[in-house]
Structure formats: structure tokens, C-alpha cells
Coordinates of C-alpha atoms in Angstrom, one line a residue:
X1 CA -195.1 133.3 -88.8
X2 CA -191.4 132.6 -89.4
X3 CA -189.4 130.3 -87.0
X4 CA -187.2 132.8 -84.5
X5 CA -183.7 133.2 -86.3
X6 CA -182.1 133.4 -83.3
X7 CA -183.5 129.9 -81.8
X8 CA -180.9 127.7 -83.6
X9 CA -178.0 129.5 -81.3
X10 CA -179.7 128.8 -78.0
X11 CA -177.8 126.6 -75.7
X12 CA -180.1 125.1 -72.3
X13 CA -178.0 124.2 -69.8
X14 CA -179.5 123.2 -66.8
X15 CA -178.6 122.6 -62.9
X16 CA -180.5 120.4 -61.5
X17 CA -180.6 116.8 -59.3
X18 CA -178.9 113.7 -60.3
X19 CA -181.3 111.1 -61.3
X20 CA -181.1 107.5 -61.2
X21 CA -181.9 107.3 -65.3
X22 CA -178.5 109.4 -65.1
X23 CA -176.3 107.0 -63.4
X24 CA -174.3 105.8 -66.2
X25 CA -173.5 109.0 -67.9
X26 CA -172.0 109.9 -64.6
X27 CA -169.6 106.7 -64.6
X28 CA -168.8 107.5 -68.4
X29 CA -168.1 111.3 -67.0
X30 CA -166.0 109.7 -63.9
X31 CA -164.1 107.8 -66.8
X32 CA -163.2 110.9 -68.9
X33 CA -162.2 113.1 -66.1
X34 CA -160.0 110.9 -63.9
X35 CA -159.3 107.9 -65.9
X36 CA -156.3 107.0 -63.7
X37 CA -159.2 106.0 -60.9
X38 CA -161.4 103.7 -60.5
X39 CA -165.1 105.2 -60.5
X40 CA -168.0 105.0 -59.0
X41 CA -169.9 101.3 -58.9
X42 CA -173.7 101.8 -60.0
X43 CA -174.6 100.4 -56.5
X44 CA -172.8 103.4 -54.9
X45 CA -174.1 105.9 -56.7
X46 CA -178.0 104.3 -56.3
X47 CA -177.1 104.8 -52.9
X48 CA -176.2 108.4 -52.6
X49 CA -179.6 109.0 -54.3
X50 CA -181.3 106.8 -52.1
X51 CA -179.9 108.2 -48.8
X52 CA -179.8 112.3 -50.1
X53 CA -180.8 113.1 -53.3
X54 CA -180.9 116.5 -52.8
X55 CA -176.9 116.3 -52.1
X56 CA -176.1 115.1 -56.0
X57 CA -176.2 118.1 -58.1
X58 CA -175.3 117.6 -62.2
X59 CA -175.0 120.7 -64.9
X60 CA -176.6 119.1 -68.1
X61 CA -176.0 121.1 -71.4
X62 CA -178.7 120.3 -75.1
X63 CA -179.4 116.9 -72.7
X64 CA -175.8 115.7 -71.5
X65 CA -174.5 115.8 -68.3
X66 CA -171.1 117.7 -68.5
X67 CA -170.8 118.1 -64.6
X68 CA -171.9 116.7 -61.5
X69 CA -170.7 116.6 -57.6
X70 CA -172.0 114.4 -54.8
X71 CA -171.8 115.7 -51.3
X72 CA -173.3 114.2 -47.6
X73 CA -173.4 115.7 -44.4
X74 CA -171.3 115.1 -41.5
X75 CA -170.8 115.7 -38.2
X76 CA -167.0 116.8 -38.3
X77 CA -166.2 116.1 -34.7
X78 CA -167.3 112.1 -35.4
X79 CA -163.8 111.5 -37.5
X80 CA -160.8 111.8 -37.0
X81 CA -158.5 114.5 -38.2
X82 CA -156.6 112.6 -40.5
X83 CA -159.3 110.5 -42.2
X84 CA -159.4 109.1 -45.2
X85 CA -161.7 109.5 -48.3
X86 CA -162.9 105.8 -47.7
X87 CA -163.6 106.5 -44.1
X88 CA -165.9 109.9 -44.9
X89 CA -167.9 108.2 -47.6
X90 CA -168.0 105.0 -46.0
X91 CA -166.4 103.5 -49.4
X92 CA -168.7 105.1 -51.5
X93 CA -172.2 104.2 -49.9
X94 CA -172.6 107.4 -47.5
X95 CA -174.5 104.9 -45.2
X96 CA -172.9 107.3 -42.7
X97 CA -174.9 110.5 -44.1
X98 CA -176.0 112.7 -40.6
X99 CA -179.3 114.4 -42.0
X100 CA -178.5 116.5 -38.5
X101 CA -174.9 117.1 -38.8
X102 CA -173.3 120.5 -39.4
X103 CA -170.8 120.5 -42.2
X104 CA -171.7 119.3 -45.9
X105 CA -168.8 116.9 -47.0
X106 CA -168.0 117.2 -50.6
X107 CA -166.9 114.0 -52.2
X108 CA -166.5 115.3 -56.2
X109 CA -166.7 117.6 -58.5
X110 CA -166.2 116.6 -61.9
X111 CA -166.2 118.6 -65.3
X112 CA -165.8 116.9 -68.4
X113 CA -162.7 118.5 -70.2
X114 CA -164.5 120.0 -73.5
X115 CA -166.2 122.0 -71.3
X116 CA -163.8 124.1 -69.0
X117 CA -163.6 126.7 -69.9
X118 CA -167.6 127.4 -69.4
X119 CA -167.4 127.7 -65.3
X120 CA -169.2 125.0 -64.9
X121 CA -167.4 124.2 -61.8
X122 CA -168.0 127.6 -60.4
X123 CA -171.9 126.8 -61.0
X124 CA -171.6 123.0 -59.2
X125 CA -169.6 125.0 -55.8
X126 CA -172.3 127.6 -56.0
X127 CA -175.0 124.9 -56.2
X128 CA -173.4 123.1 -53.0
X129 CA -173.8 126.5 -51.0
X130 CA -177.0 127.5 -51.7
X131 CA -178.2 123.7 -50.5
X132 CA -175.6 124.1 -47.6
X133 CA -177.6 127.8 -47.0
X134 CA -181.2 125.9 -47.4
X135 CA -180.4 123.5 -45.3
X136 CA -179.0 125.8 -42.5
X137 CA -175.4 124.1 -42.2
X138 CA -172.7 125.5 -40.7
X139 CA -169.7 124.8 -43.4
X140 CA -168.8 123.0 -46.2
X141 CA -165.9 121.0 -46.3
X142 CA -164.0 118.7 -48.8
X143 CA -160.9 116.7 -48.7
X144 CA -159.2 118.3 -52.3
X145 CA -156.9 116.7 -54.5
X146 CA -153.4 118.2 -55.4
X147 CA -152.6 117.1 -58.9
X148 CA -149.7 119.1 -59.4
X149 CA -148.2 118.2 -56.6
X150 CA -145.8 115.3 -58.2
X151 CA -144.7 118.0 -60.1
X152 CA -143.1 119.7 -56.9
X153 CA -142.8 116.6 -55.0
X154 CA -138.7 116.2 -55.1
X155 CA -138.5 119.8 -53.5
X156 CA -141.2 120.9 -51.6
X157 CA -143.4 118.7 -48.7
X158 CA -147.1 118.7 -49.4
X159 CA -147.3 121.6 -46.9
X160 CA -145.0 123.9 -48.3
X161 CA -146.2 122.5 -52.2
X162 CA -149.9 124.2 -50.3
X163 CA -148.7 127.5 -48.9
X164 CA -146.9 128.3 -52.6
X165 CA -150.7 127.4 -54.3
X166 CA -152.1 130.0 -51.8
X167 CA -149.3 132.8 -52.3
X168 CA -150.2 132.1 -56.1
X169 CA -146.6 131.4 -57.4
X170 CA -147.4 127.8 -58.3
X171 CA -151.6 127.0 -60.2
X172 CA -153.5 123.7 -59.0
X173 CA -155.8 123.0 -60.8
X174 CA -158.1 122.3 -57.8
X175 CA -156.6 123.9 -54.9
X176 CA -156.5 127.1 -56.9
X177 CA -159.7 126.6 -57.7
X178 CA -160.9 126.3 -54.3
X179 CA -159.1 129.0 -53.0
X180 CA -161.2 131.4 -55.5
X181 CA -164.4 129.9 -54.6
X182 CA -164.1 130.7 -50.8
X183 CA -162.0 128.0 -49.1
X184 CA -159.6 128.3 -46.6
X185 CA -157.0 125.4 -45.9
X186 CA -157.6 123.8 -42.6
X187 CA -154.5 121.2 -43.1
X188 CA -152.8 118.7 -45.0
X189 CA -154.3 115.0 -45.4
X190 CA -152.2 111.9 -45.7
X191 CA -153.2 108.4 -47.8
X192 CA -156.2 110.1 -48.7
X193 CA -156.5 108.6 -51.8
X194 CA -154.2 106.0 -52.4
X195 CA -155.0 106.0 -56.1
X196 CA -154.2 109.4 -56.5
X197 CA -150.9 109.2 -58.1
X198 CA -150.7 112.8 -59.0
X199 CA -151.4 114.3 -55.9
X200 CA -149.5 111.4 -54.4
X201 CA -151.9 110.0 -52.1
X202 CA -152.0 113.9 -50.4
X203 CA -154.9 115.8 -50.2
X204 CA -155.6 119.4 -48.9
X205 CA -158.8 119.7 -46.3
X206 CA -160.7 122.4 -46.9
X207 CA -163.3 124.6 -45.2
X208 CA -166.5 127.3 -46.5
X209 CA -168.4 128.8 -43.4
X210 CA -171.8 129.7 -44.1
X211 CA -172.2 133.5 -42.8
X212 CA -175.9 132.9 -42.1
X213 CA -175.6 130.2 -40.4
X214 CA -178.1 129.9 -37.6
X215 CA -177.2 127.7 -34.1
X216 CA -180.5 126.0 -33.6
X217 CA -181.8 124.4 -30.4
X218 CA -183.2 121.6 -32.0
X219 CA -180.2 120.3 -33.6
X220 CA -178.5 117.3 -31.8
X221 CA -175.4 116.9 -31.1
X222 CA -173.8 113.9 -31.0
X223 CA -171.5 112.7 -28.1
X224 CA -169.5 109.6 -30.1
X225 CA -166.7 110.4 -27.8
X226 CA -168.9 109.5 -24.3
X227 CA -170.1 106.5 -23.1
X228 CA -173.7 105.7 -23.7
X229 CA -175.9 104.8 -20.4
X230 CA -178.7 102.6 -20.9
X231 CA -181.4 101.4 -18.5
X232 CA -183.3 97.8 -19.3
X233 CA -186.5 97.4 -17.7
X234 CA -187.4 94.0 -16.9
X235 CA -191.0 94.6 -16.8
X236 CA -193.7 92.6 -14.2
X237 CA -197.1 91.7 -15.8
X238 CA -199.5 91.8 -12.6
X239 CA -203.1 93.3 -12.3
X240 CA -203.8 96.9 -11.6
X241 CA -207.3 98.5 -11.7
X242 CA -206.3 101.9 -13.9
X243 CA -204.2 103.5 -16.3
X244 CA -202.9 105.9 -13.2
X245 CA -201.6 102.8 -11.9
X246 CA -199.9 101.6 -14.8
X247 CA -198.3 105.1 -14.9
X248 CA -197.3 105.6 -11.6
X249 CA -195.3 102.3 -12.2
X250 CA -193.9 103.3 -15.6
X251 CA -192.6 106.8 -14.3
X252 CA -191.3 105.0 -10.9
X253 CA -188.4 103.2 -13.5
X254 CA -187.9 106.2 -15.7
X255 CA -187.3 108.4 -12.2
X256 CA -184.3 105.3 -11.3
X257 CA -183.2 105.8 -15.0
X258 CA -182.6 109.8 -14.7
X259 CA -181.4 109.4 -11.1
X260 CA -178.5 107.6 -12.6
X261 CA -178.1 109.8 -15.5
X262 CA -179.3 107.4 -18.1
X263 CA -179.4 108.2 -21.5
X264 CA -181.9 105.8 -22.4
X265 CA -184.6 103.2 -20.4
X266 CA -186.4 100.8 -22.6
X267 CA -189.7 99.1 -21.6
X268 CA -190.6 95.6 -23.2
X269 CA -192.9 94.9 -25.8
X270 CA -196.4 95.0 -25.3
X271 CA -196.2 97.0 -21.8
X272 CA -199.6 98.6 -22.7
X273 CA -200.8 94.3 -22.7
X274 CA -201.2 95.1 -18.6
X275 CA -204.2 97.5 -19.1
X276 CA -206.2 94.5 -20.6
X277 CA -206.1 93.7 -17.1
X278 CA -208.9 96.0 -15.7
X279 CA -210.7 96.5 -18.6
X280 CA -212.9 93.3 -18.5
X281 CA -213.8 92.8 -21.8
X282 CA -214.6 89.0 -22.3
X283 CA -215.8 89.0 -25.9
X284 CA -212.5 87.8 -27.8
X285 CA -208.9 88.9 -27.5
X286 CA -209.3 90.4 -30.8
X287 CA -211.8 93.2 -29.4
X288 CA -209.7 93.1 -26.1
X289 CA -207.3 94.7 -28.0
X290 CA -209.3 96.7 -30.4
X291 CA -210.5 98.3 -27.4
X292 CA -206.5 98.5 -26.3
X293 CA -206.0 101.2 -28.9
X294 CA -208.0 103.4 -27.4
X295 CA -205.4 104.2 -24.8
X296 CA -203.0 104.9 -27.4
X297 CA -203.3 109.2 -26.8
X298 CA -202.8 108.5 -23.1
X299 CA -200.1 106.6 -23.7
X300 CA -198.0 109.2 -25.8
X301 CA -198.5 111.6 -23.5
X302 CA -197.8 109.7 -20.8
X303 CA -193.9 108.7 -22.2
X304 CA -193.4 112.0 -24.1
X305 CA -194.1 113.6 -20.7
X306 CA -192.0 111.5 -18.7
X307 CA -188.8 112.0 -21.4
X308 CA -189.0 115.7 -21.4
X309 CA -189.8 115.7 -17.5
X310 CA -186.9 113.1 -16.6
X311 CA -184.4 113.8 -19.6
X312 CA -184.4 110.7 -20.8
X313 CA -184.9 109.1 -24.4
X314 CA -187.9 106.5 -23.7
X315 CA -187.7 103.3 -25.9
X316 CA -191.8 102.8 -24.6
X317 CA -191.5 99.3 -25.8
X318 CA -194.9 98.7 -27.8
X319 CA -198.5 99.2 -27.9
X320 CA -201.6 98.2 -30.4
X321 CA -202.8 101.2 -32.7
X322 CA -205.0 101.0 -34.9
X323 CA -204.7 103.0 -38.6
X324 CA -207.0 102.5 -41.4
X325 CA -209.5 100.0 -39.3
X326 CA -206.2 97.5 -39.0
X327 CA -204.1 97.1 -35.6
X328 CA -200.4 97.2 -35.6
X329 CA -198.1 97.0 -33.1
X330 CA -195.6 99.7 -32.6
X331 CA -192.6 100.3 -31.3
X332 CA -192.3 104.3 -29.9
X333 CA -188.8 106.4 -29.9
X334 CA -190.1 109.1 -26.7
X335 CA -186.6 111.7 -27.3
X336 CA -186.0 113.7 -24.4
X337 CA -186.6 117.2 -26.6
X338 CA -190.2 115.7 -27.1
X339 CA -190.4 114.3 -30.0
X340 CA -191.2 111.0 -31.6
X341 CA -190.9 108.3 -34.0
X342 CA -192.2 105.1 -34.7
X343 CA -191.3 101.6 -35.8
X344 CA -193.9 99.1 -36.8
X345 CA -193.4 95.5 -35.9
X346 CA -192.5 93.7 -39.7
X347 CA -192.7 90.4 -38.7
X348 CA -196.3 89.2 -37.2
X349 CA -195.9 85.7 -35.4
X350 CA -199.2 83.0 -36.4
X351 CA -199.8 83.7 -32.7
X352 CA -200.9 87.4 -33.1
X353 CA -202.2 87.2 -36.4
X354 CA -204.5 84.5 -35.0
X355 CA -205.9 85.9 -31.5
X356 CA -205.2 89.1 -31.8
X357 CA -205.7 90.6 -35.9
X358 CA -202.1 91.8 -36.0
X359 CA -200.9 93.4 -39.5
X360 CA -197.3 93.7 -40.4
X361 CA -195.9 97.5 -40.9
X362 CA -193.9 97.7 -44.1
X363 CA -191.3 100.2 -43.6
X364 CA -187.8 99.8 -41.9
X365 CA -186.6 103.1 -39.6
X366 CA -183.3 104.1 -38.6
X367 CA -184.0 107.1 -36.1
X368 CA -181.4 110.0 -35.1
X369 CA -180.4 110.8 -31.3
X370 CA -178.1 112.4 -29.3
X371 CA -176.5 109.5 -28.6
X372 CA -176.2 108.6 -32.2
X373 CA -178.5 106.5 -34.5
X374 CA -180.7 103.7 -33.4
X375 CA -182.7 101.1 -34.0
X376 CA -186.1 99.3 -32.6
X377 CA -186.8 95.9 -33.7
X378 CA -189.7 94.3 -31.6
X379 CA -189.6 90.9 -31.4
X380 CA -189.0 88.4 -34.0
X381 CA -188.2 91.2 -35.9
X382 CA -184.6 90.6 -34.3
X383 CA -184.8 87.1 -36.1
X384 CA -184.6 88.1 -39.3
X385 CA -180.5 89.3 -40.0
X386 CA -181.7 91.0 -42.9
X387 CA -183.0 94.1 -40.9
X388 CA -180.2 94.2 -38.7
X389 CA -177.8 94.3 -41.4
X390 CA -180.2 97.1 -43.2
X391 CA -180.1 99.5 -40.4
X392 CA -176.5 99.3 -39.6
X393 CA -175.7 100.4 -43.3
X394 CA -178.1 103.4 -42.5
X395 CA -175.7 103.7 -39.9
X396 CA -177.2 102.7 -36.9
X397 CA -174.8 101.6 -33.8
X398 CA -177.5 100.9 -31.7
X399 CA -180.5 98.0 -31.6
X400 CA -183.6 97.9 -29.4
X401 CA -185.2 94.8 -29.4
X402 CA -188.2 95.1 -26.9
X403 CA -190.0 91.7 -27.1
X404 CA -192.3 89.7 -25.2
X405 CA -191.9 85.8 -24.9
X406 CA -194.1 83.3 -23.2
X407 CA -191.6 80.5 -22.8
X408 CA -187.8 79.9 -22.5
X409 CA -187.1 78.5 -26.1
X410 CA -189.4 81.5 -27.5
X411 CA -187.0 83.3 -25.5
X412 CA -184.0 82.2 -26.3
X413 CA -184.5 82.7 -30.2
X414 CA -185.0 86.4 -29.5
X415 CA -181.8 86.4 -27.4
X416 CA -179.2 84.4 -29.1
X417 CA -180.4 86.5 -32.9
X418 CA -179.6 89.6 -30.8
X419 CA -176.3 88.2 -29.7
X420 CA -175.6 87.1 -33.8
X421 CA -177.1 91.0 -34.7
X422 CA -174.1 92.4 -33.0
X423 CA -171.5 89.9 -34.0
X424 CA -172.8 90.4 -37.5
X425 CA -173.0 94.2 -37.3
X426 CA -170.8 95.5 -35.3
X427 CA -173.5 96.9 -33.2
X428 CA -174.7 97.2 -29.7
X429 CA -177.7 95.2 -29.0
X430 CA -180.4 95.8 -26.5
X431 CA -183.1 93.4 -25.5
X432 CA -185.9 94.4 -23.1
X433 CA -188.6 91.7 -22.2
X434 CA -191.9 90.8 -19.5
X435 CA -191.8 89.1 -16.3
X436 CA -195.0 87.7 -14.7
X437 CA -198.3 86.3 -15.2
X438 CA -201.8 88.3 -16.5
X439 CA -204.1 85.8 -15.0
X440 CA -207.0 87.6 -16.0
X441 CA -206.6 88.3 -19.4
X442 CA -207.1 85.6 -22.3
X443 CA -203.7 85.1 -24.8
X444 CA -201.4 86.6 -22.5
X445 CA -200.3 83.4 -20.2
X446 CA -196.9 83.1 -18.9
X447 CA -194.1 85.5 -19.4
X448 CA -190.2 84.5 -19.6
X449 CA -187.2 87.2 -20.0
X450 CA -183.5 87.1 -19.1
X451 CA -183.2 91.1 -20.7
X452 CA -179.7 92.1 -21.8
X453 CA -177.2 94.3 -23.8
X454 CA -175.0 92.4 -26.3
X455 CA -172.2 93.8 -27.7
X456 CA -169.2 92.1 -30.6
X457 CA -167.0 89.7 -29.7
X458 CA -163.8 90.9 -29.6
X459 CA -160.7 91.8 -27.1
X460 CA -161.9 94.8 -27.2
X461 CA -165.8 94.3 -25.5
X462 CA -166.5 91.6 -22.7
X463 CA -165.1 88.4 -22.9
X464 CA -168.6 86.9 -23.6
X465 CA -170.0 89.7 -25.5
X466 CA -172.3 90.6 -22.8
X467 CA -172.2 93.6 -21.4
X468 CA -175.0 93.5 -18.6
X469 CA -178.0 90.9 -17.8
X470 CA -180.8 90.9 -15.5
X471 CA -181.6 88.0 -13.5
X472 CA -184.0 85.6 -15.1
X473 CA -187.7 85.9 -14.5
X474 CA -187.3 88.6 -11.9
X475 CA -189.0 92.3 -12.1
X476 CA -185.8 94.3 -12.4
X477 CA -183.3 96.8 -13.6
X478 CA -179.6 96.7 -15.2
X479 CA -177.6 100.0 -15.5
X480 CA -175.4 99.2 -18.3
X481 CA -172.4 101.7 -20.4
X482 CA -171.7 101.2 -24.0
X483 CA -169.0 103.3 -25.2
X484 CA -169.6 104.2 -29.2
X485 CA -166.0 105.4 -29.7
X486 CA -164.9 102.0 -29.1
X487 CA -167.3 100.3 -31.3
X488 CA -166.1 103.0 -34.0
X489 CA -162.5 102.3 -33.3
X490 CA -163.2 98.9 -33.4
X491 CA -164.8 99.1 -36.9
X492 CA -161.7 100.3 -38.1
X493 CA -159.6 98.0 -36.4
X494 CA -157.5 94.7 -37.9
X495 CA -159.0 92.4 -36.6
X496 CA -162.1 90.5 -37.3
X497 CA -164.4 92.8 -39.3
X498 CA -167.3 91.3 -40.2
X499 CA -169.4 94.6 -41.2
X500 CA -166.8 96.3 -43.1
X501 CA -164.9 92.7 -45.1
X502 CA -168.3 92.1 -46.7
X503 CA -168.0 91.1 -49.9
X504 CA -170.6 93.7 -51.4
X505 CA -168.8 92.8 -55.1
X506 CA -171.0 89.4 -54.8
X507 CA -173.4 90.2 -53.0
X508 CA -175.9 92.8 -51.6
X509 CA -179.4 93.9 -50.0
X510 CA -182.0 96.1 -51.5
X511 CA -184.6 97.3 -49.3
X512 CA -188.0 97.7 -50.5
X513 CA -189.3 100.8 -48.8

């Protein structure tokens, strides 16, 4: 049989995900279409497809990529009206993507030139809305360029330069555009992109609503613009005779955290140690807590209960499971809707690998809240800066660090790395510890905790950087407010900024998993 005549004429174009094999044909596609600014760095775009792949979209034509646009989502409400395109994509990393936001932030669209006339950026806008449509998000909105706009700039203000694009007596090349595709102009931005000489630093914001959008219940909202309210628990180690007991005493603290409207309470690591205590097994403390990890269903449903009862989100410190024949210890996120996540402990001190047959998780969470994203680090995990620096690039604002020392130097290691975390990170920093003595079970002597929330150093935060201690050594509470629009304003302040002045061009951190 003859070849098909008609196959030599057959073009394959192709829309589809970006791919990290495809990172620099994007740069060399950044460098043809606007090669007035500066493009992407390979470790920014590894990161948008790290963080949400499904939000880089490319049109590839016979094998090249002749269009592509990167998006994240966003809760709109978390920036300010007149923000900058540095600000929304976190210069480039989207550390700040909001897998439960509403609005899907378009950062570029891209078309190489030879290839314009071929609505290939019709295609990429239609691509965005169908992911915005998937993923059940309420708009889509994107800080556009003006390019004509110097053209214009000697008579008209950016404003009035805008209304003339949208009563069609003057062509943009991308506001036009836009305005066919389904956007409506929400308002004028200033020093968007200072680079921008065309549109002279202006930028148009603009807005698609998604018609089937659908409010869910499950969605959380975040409340950046409200103090946070946290309750430490300064847990006493002390004999009891059955898991009812150990419950009654759990709930009695999450009851005084929800009578004082608390957003969060956070037990200490190794709460669950206490059961040990009327379980009477004498073999070794390795089967003592073998045999621990059998509470581990009555222990979810004990905190999962007390969230949803109490409204509360339950950092339930840690407790020994086991997976696979191996015992871990894990740190549990209880949210108040009822769900729940899970941190493993990274770090396994000689100590517990020794009496106890710890193993060492290998994966590093940043979890999503109403209150914003967080962070557990149990223990020594706090000790390593690495982690810290990790999860605040994920965007977390927020560290629990439930931990469990025996002495005061073991102690102080775990308090003075959580005060460095926040200097480091610009974060809030929470440490949650055990008081008391567990006389009757082997490998868990003495107990020493001074629990506390940390916060930056800086005018604006307490003078010390201390927002709230408890007393040392004492079974306690501490009601403390951290307010996340201050730690946001602060971010963006002139001062000190030890997070954002980085200097990422020499330096960086890859996580493994």
C-alpha cells in the first residue's frame, strides 16, 4: 500500500503540561517574545512545576513549544489591591500557591511571534478556564500588560489610555486581547512591573468569573486579616490507670481552649508516652511501645472528636504508629471540619533509636488551615534550619514544634532553634513540651519544659521576640494572639528582612521528597 498523500501536510499541535525536559525552550520563548525583560531563572520555573504542575500549560507544534502560560491560585482577599507582580508570584517561586484559594492568578502568556496569527493564545486562555472549571474556582484573574500605552502616555492617564482600549478606538495588543476572551477590568495597577517600559510600569487587573462555579463547604477560608489565638498545653506526665482517664484530661484542656475561642491548642510530643503507664508491660521499652501503637485508632478518634466537638484545630502532639512492621513517631494536624494530616518526626535522636526502635519519616509537610498554612516539627526536628527554611517557602507562617525533653540543656536546644526559626523565617513559632515524672515506666525519666510562642525580632513584635511563656516545669496553659497581617506587613517592610534579602542567586535548597 502507498504512503497516504495527504500525511506530508499534517501539522500536530498539541496542548498539554509543561515539563521539566522543557524548561529551556521556555526561557529561549521568554527571550523572543519580551526581549526587553528579564526571564524566567531555571530555578523558578522548576519551582512552578514542583508546586502546581497542572497550572503550566504549553502549545507545542511538529515538537516545539510555540506557547506556554504559568498560572497559581490565590486567595485574592490575602493582597493588597495594589500589588505588585513580585508580590503575587512571590518573585517568581509561587511558594505562595493556595491549593484552596479561589481565583487562578495568571502570571504569562507567551506566543512566539511566527506564530500569531494561529490563535494560539486563544487556545492557552481556554486551557486556563477549563483547569479553572476542573478545579471548581471561582475566577481567574491576571495583572495584564499595556504595551501601547507609551504610545498614549503624553495625553491620556493609564485610566483613560484603558477606557479607550475597551470603547475599541485605540488596539492593545493584550488588553484587547483580553477583553475578547471574557475579561472585565477591575482597575488600574501601578509599578507593576517596573521593567515594563512599554506599558510604563502600568498594568490593567483583570477578572473571568467562572459561571459554574460552585461555593463549597469544605473550602477554607482564610482570615490573614484576624489575629490568630493559640492555646499551649504544658502537659503533666503522672500515672493514670486507663485510656478514659487520659481522655477525660485531654478534653478538659481542649474545653479551656474553645471557652476562650482558640483557634488552635497544641499538646506536647509524646502525650500518648502516659498510657505506658497502666499498661504494665516489663519486657523492654521497645515492646512497651510496640504495644503503644495499638491505641493509635482510639487516639484519632479521640482528637478528631474533640476538634469537631470543641471547634478547635488540635495539634495532638505525637504518638508511636507503626506502618510496615517499623514504629514512627508522628505528629497529627486534628482540623476542626474533621480532617487530618500527618507529619512524621525526620530526625530520630540515638536515644529513641536505641530504647525504643524509632525510624525516621522521609517526607516534609506543609498543611493548609483556616488560619493559614502551618507547620509541625516535633522535636529535634526544630534543630535542623533546613526544614524551617523549607516550609516557609511552601509558605507556611506558622511552626509547631511539640517536643519532649528530659533535661534543661535538652531543653534549651529545642527552644533557642525555635527562637532562630522565626528570626530566620519570618515566622511564628510555637513550642509545646512535658512536665512531670512517669515513675513507672522505663526510658521516660524526668521531664523539663518552659513552652512558648516565638515570634521575629523586630519593632514591630515584642521587644524579646516572645510573645507568651508558661512558667517552667509547671502543668499549665498560655493563651497567646499572633496577628498574620502583621507578620505579612512585616515581610514586606524595610527593615530587616531576613526571608525575603536571601541571596537565592548563590545559593539555594532542594528538597528531596
Amino acid at each position: 500500500m502507498t504512503a497516504d498523500p495527504i500525511a506530508q501536510f499534517e501539522k500536530k499541535m498539541i496542548i498539554r503540561n509543561i515539563e521539566m525536559a522543557d524548561i529551556d525552550q521556555i526561557i529561549a520563548l521568554q527571550l523572543i517574545c519580551f526581549p526587553n525583560m528579564a526571564p524566567w531563572k531555571k530555578v523558578q520555573l522548576e519551582s512552578h512545576l514542583r508546586i502546581f504542575p497542572e497550572g503550566q500549560i504549553c502549545v507545542e507544534l511538529d515538537g516545539e513549544i510555540i506557547g506556554s502560560c504559568s498560572s497559581l491560585i490565590v486567595n485574592f482577599d490575602d493582597y493588597l489591591e495594589q500589588h505588585t507582580y513580585s508580590e503575587i508570584t512571590d518573585k517568581g517561586f509561587i511558594r505562595n500557591h493556595n491549593p484552596r484559594g479561589e481565583s487562578l492568578y495568571g502570571m504569562e502568556v507567551m506566543v512566539h511571534p511566527d506564530y500569531r496569527r494561529m490563535k494560539i493564545g486563544r487556545r492557552l486562555y481556554e486551557a486556563r478556564k477549563r483547569l479553572a472549571e476542573k478545579l471548581n474556582l471561582k475566577s481567574i484573574i491576571v495583572g495584564g500588560r499595556i504595551p501601547g500605552y507609551h504610545k498614549y502616555s503624553d495625553k491620556l492617564t493609564p485610566r483613560e489610555y484603558a477606557e479607550e482600549v475597551l470603547q475599541q478606538n485605540i488596539y492593545d495588543s493584550v488588553l484587547t486581547f483580553q477583553m475578547m476572551n471574557g475579561f472585565t477590568l477591575k482597575r488600574i495597577l501601578t509599578n507593576y512591573l517596573p521593567d515594563d517600559d512599554d506599558s510604563m510600569s502600568y498594568a490593567s487587573l483583570l477578572e473571568w468569573n467562572n459561571i459554574d462555579y460552585k461555593p463549597s463547604n469544605n473550602k477554607i477560608h482564610y482570615k490573614l486579616s484576624f489575629p490568630v489565638r493559640i492555646c499551649v498545653v504544658q502537659y503533666m506526665m503522672k500515672k493514670i490507670d486507663s485510656f478514659e482517664e487520659f481522655a477525660t484530661q485531654c478534653e478538659h484542656y481542649v474545653d479551656v481552649a474553645a471557652d476562650y475561642k482558640s483557634d488552635f491548642v497544641v499538646f506536647p510530643e509524646n502525650v500518648t508516652m502516659q498510657l505506658l503507664s497502666f499498661l504494665d508491660d516489663d519486657r523492654s521499652p521497645s515492646l512497651a511501645v510496640r504495644k503503644l501503637t495499638t491505641f493509635t485508632a482510639e487516639y484519632v478518634e479521640l482528637f478528631t472528636e474533640l476538634a469537631v466537638k470543641y471547634n478547635v484545630n488540635i495539634i495532638g502532639g505525637s504518638h508511636f504508629v507503626e506502618r510496615n512492621n517499623r514504629i514512627y513517631n508522628v505528629g497529627h494536624l486534628f482540623r476542626r471540619d474533621g480532617t487530618i494530616e500527618q507529619q512524621y518526626k525526620l530526625h530520630i535522636s540515638p536515644n529513641e533509636r536505641k530504647w525504643w526502635g524509632i525510624n525516621g519519616g522521609d517526607r516534609l509537610e506543609v498543611f493548609d488551615t483556616d488560619c493559614g498554612k502551618i507547620s509541625i516539627q516535633l522535636s529535634s526536628d526544630i534543630e535542623y534550619p533546613e526544614l524551617s527554611r523549607a516550609v516557609a517557602e511552601a509558605g507556611a507562617q506558622l511552626i509547631f514544634v511539640p517536643f519532649c525533653a528530659e533535661d534543661r540543656q535538652t531543653f534549651l536546644r529545642v527552644k533557642y532553634c525555635a527562637q532562630a526559626r522565626a528570626v530566620e523565617n519570618q515566622v511564628f513559632t510555637v513550642t509545646s513540651g512535658t512536665v512531670g515524672n512517669l515513675t513507672h515506666v522505663d526510658n521516660v525519666d524526668i521531664q523539663y519544659a518552659q513552652s512558648g510562642v516565638y515570634t521575629p525580632a523586630d519593632s514591630s513584635f515584642p521587644r524579646d521576640g516572645i510573645a507568651g511563656e508558661c512558667s517552667e516545669n509547671t502543668e499549665t496553659i498560655i493563651m497567646v494572639e499572633v496577628d498574620m497581617e502583621i507578620l505579612q506587613r512585616y515581610r514586606k517592610s524595610k527593615d530587616v528582612l531576613t526571608f525575603r534579602d536571601r541571596r537565592t542567586d548563590i545559593y539555594s535548597l532542594q528538597i528531596h521528597s
